[in-house]
Tab-separated table of C-alpha atoms in Angstrom:
chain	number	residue	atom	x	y	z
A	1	UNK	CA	119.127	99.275	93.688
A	2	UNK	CA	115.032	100.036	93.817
A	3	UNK	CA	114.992	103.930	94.296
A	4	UNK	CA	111.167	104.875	94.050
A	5	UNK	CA	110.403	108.864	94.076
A	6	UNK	CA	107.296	110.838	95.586
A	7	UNK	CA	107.624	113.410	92.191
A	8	UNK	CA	106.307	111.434	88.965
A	9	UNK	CA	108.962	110.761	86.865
A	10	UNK	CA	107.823	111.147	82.556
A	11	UNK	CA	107.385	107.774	80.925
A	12	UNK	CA	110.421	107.105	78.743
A	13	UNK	CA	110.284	105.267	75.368
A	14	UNK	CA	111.904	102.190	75.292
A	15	UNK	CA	114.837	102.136	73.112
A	16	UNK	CA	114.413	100.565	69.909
A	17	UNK	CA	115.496	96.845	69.515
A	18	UNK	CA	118.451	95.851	67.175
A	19	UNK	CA	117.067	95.186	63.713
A	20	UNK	CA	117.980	92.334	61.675
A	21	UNK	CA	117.211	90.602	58.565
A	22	UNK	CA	113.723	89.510	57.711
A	23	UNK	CA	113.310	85.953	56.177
A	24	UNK	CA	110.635	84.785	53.866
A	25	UNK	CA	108.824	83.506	56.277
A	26	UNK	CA	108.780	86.711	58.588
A	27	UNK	CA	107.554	88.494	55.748
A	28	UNK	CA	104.133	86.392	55.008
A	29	UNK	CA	103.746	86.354	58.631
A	30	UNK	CA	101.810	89.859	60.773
A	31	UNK	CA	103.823	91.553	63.461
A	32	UNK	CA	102.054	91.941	66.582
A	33	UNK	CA	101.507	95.221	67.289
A	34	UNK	CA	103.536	96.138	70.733
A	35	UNK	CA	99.883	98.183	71.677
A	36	UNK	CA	98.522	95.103	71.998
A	37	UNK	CA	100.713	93.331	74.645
A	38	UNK	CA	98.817	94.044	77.630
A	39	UNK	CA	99.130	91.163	79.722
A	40	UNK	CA	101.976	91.837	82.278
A	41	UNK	CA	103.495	89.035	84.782
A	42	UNK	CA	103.425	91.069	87.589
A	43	UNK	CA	102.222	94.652	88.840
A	44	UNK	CA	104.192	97.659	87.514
A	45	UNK	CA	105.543	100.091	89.971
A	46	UNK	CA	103.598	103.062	89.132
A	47	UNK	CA	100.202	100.366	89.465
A	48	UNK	CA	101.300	99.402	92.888
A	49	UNK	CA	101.898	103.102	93.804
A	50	UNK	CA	98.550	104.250	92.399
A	51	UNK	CA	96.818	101.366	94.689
A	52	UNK	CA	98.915	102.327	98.117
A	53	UNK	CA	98.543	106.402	97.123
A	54	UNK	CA	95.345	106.388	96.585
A	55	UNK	CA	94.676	105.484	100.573
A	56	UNK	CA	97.424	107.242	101.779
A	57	UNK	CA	97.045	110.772	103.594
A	58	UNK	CA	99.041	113.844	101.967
A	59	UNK	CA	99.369	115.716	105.261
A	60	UNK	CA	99.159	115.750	108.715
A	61	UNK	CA	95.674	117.282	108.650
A	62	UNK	CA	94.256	114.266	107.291
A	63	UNK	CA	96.497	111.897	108.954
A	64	UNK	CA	94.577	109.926	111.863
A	65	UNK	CA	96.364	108.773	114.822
A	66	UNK	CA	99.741	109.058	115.904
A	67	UNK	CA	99.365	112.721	117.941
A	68	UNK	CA	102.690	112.373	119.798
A	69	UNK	CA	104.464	112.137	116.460
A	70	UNK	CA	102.640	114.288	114.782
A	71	UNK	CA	102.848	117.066	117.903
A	72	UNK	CA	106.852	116.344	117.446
A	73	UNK	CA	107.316	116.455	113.681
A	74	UNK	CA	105.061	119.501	113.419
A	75	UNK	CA	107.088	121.817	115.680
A	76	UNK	CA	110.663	120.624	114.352
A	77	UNK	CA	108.874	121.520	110.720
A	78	UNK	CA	108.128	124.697	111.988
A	79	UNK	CA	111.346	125.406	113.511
A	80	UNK	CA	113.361	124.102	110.565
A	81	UNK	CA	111.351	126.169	107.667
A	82	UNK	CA	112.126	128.836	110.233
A	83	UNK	CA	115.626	128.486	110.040
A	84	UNK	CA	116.153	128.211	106.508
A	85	UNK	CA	117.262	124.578	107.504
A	86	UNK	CA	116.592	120.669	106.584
A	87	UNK	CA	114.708	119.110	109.310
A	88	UNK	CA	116.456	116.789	111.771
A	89	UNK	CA	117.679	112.842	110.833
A	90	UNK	CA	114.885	110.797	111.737
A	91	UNK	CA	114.201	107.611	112.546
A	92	UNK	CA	110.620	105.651	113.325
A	93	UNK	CA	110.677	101.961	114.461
A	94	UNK	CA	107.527	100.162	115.210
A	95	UNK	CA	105.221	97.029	114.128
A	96	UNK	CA	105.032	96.959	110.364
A	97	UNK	CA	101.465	98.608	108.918
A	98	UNK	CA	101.693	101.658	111.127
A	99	UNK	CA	102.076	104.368	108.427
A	100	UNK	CA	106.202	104.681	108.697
A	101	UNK	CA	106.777	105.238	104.536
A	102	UNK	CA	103.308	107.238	104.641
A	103	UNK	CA	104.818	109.557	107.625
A	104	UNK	CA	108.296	110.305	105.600
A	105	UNK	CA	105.710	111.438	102.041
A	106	UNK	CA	103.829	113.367	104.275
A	107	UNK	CA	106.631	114.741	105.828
A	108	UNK	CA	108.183	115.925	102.510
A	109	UNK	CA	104.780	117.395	101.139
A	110	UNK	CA	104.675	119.555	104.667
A	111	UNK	CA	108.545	120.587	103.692
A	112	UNK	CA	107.741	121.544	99.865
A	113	UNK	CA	110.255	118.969	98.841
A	114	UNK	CA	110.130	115.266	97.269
A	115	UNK	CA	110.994	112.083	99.012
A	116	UNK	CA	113.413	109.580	97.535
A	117	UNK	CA	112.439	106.120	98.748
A	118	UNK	CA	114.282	102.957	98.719
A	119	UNK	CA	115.136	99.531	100.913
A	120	UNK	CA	118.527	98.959	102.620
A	121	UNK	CA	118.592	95.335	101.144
A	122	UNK	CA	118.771	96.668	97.700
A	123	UNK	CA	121.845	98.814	99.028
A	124	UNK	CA	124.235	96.340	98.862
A	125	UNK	CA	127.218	98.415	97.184
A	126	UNK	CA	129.381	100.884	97.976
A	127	UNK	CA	128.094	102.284	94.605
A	128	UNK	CA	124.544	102.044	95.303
A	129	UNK	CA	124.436	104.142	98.149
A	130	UNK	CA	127.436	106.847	97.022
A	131	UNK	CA	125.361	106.972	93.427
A	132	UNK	CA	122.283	107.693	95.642
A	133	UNK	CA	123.737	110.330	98.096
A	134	UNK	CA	125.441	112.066	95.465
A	135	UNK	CA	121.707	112.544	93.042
A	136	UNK	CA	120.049	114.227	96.384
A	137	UNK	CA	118.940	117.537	96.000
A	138	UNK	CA	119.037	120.058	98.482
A	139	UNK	CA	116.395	119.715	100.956
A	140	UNK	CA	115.111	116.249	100.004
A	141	UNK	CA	114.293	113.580	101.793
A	142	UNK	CA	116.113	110.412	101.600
A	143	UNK	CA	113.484	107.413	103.369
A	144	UNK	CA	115.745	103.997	103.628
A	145	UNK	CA	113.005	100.798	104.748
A	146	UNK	CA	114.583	98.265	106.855
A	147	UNK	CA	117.222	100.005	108.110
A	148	UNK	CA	118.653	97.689	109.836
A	149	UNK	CA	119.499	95.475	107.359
A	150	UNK	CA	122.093	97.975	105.725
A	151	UNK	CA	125.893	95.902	105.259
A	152	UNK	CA	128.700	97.281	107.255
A	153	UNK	CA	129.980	99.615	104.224
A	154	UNK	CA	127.009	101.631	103.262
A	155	UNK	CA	126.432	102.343	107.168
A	156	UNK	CA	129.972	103.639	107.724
A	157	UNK	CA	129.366	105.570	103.865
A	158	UNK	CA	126.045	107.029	105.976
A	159	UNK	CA	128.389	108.420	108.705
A	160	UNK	CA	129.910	111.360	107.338
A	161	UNK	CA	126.677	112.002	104.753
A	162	UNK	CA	124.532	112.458	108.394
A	163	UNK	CA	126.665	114.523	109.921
A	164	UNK	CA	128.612	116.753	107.615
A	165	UNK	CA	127.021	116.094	104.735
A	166	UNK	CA	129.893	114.972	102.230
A	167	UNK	CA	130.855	111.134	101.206
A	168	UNK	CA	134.047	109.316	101.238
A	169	UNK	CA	135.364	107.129	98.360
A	170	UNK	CA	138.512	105.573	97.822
A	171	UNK	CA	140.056	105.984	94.535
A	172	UNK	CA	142.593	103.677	92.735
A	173	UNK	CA	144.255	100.499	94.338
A	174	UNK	CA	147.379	99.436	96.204
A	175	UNK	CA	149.914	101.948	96.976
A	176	UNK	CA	148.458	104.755	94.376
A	177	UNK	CA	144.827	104.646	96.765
A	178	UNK	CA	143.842	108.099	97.909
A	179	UNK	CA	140.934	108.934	99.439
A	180	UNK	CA	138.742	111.716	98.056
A	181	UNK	CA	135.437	113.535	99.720
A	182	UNK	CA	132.546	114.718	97.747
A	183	UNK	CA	129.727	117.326	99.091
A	184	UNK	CA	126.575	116.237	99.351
A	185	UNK	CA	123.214	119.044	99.644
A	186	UNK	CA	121.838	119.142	102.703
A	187	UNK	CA	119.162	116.510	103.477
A	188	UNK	CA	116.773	114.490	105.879
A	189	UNK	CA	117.088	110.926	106.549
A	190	UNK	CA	114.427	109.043	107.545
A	191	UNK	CA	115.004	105.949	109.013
A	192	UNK	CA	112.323	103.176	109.607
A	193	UNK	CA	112.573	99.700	111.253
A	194	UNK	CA	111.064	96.995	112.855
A	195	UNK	CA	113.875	95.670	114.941
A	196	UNK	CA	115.358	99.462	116.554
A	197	UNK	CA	117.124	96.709	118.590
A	198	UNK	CA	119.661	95.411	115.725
A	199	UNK	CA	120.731	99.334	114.930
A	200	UNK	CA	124.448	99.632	116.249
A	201	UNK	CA	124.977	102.554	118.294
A	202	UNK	CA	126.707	104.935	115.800
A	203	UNK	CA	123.846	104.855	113.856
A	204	UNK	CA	120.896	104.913	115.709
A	205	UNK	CA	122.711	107.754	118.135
A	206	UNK	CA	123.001	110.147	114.276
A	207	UNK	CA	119.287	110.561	114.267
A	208	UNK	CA	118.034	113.572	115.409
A	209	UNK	CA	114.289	112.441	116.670
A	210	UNK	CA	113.502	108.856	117.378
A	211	UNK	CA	110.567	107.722	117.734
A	212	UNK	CA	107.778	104.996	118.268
A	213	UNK	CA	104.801	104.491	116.239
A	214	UNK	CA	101.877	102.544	118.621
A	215	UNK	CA	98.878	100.743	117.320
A	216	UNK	CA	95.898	102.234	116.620
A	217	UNK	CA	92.690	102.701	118.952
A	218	UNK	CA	89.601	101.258	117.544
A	219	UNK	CA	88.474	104.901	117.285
A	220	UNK	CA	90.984	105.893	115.353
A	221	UNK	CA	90.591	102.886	113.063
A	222	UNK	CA	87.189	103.402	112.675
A	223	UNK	CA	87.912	106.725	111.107
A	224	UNK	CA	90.344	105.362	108.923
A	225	UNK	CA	87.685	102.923	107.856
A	226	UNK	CA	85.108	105.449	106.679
A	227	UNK	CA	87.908	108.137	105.686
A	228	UNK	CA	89.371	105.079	102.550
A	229	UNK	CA	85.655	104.063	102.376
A	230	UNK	CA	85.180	107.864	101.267
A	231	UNK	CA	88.260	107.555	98.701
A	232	UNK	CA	86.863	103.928	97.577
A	233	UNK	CA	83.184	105.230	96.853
A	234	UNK	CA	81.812	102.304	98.936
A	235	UNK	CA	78.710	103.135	101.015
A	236	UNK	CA	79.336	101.931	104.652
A	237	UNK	CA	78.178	103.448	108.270
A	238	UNK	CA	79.617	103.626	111.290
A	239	UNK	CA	78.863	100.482	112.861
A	240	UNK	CA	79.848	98.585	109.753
A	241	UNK	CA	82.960	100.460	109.995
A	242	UNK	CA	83.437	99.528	113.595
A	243	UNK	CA	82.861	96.338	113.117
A	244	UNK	CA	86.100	96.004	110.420
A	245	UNK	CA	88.318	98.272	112.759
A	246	UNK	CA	87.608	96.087	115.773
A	247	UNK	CA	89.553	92.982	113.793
A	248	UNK	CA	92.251	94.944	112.212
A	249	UNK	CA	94.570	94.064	115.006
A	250	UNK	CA	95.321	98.034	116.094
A	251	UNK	CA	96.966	98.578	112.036
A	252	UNK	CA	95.428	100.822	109.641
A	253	UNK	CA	97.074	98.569	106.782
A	254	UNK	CA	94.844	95.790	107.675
A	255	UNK	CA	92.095	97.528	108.401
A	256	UNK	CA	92.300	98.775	104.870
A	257	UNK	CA	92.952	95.160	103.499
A	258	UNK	CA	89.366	93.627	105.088
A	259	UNK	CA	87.710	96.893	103.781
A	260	UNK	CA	88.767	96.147	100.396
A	261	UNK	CA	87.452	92.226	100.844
A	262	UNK	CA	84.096	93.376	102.834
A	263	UNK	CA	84.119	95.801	99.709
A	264	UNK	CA	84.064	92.557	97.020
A	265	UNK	CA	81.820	90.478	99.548
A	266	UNK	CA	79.142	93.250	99.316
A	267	UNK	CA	79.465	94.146	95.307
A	268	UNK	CA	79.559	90.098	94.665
A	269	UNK	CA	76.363	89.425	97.047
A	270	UNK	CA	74.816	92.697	95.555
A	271	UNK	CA	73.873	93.800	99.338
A	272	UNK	CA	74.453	97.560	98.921
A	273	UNK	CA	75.763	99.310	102.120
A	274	UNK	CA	77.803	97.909	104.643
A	275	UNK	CA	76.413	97.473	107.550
A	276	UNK	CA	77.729	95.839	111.364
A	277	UNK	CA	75.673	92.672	110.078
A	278	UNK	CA	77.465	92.511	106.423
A	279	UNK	CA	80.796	93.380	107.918
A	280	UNK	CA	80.391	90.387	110.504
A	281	UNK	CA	79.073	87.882	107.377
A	282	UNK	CA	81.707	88.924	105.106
A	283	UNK	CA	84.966	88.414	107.587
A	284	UNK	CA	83.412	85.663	108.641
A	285	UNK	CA	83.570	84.162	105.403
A	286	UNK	CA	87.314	85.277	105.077
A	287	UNK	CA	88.206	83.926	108.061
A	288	UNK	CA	88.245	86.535	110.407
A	289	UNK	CA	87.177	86.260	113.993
A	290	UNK	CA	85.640	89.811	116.348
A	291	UNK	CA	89.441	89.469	117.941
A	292	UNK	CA	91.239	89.702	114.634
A	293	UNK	CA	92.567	86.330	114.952
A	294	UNK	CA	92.743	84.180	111.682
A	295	UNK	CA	92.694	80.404	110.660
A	296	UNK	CA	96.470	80.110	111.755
A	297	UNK	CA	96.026	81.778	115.344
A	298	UNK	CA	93.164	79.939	116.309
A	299	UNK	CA	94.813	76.560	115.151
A	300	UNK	CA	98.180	77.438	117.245
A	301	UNK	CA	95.966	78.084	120.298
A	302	UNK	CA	93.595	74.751	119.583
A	303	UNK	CA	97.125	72.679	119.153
A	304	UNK	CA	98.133	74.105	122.543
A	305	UNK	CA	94.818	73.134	124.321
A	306	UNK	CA	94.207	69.837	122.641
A	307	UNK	CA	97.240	68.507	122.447
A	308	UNK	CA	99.520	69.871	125.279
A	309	UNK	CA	96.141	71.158	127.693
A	310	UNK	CA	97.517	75.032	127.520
A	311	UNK	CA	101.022	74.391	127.893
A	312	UNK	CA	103.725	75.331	128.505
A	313	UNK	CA	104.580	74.025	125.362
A	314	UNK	CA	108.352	74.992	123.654
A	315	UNK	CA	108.021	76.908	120.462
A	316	UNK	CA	109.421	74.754	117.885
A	317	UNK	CA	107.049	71.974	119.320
A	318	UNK	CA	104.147	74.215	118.155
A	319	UNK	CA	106.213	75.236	115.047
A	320	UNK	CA	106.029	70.901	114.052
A	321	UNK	CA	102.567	70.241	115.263
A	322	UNK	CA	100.840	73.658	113.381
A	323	UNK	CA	103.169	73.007	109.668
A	324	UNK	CA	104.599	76.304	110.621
A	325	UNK	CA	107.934	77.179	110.961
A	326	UNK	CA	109.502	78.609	114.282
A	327	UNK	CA	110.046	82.409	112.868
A	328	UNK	CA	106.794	82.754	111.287
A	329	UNK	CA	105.262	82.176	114.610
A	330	UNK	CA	107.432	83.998	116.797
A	331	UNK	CA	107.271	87.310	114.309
A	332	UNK	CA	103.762	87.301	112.707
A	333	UNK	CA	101.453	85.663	115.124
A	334	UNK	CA	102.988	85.315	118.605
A	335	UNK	CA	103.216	89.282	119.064
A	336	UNK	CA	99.381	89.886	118.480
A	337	UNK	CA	98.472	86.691	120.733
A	338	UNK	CA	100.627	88.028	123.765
A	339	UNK	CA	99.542	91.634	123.182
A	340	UNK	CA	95.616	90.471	123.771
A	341	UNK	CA	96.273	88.192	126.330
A	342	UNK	CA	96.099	84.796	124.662
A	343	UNK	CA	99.239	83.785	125.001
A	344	UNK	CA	102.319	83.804	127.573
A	345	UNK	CA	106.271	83.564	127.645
A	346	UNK	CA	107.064	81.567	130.280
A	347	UNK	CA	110.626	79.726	130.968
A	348	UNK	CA	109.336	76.791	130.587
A	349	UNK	CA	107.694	77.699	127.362
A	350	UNK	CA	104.388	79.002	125.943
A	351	UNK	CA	101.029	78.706	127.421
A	352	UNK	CA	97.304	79.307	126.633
A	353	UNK	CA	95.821	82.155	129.051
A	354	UNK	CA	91.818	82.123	130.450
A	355	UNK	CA	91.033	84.445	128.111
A	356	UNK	CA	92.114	82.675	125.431
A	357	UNK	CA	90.170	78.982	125.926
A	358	UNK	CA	86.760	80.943	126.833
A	359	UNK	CA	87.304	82.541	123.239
A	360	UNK	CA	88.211	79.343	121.551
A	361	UNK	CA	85.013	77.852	123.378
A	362	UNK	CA	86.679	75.844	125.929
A	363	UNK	CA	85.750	75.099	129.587
């Protein structure tokens, strides 16, 4: 079970290894020193979290974007401290990169409490998520990623936590079973999917506020642009700026990912500050057309119009003449293609629009 906490827990020494005798040969031969065994396979936590928090607005002040929301969550903040009260269940579905996990930490800093966060895949026990209710404090907030993927058992566990705030757990086997309830302190849930959809109806209907989180105007991109160019110390003006935001496909996360690669481009080619001109070499270099689209959209809409004239064309055709498989397109680049226009969902399958072969340079 991955819990990860918005407090910073103290580092704890590891415990010391079980000794055991030296031979001769361990004797003539150094020890490393442990200090010196700094190559790691793979990213620590707390480096991963130091990368995402350094971007990542602390409250709604600084938080671009998103005014509905933030109109919403401000009031029932208000009206909650008021009270003396935790805030509402809630629960935030949307297109992945829109700021859901930043929303729930800036939540809890604008409550004065922490925010526990973990993913419902790693809840696979009854243990996992009892062992989590039960360590809540009161007032904190509990964020659970990909909701929807939560087994049958810890949803039905969820039930009684959401509502009356106490957990049921069997005890003992066979005829001897008795079921016992533990209190829980008061808390917020916050929810957050992709697929609001594949909720069943007891759950999604325990949440408070429910809500949507749209993409991002290129305005409001832009100033998230210069805002992490601010926290990055890279020089860049506002056209440059546009420029990135107008091929960050309406999501702040990407918009932050070509900032950091514009970012190398510039410090490799020693150019200095980023300008429209430097922004347009650099994502050109990493494959990034003015529309956003990479080296995979543009080949699924040049298979379409070579090979099949626009369509329609049935999706696992595409899927067999791209090398990609039939998800990957229908999740990660059929929804951007359709939202611009490129592409329609017909019956008879998928075709190319206008718009689409006058940007791919077809007549």
């Amino acid at each position: 079970m991955a819990i990860i906490s918005s407090k910073q827990q103290p580092i704890e020494p590891d415990p010391k290894p079980k000794q055991r005798r030296e031979s001769k040969d361990d004797r003539k031969t150094p020890k490393a020193s442990p200090k010196l065994d700094l190559l790691q396979p793979t990213a620590t936590s707390d480096e991963t979290d130091k990368l995402e928090e350094g971007l990542r607005p602390q409250r709604f002040a600084d938080y671009i974007g998103q005014k509905d929301l933030k109109t919403v969550l401000e009031i029932a903040i208000k009206a909650a401290k008021g009270r003396g009260e935790t805030m509402d269940h809630l629960l935030l579905y949307g297109p992945p990169g829109l700021g859901k996990t930043t929303m729930a930490l800036i939540l809890a800093a604008e409550m004065g409490t922490t925010c526990k966060i973990t993913a419902a895949p790693s809840l696979e026990r009854p243990r996992d998520i009892v062992g989590l209710l039960v360590s809540l404090k009161p007032g904190e907030i509990l964020f659970i990623d990909e909701i929807h993927r939560l087994t049958r058992m810890a949803e039905e566990l969820l039930y009684p936590a959401m509502e009356d705030f106490r957990v049921e757990i069997a005890i003992g086997k066979g005829q001897s079973a008795r079921t016992r309830s533990l209190p829980l302190s008061p808390f917020t849930l916050v929810g957050a999917t992709t697929r609001v959809g594949s909720l069943t109806s007891p759950l999604r209907d325990r949440f408070g506020l429910i809500h949507r989180l749209h993409f991002y105007e290129p305005e409001e991109l832009t100033e998230i642009v210069l805002r992490s160019a601010d926290l990055l110390k890279t020089p860049i003006d506002r056209e440059g700026a546009e420029e990135i935001a107008g091929r960050s496909r309406g999501t702040p996360r990407i918009a932050n990912r070509l900032l950091k690669r514009v970012r190398d481009y510039t410090q490799v080619k020693n150019l200095g500050k980023i300008d429209r001109k430097i922004a347009d070499e650099a994502l050109e270099v990493f494959n990034v057309d003015p529309r956003g689209l990479d080296w995979t959209d543009r080949k699924v809409l040049s298979v379409m119009i070579d090979n099949f004239k626009g369509g329609p064309v049935g999706i696992e055709t595409i899927a067999s003449a791209t090398g990609e498989d039939v998800q990957t397109i229908e999740e990660v680049y059929e929804p951007y293609l359709m939202q611009i226009g490129f592409m329609l969902r017909t019956p008879r399958g998928r075709m190319v629009t206008p718009a689409a072969w006058q940007h791919m340079g077809y007549k």
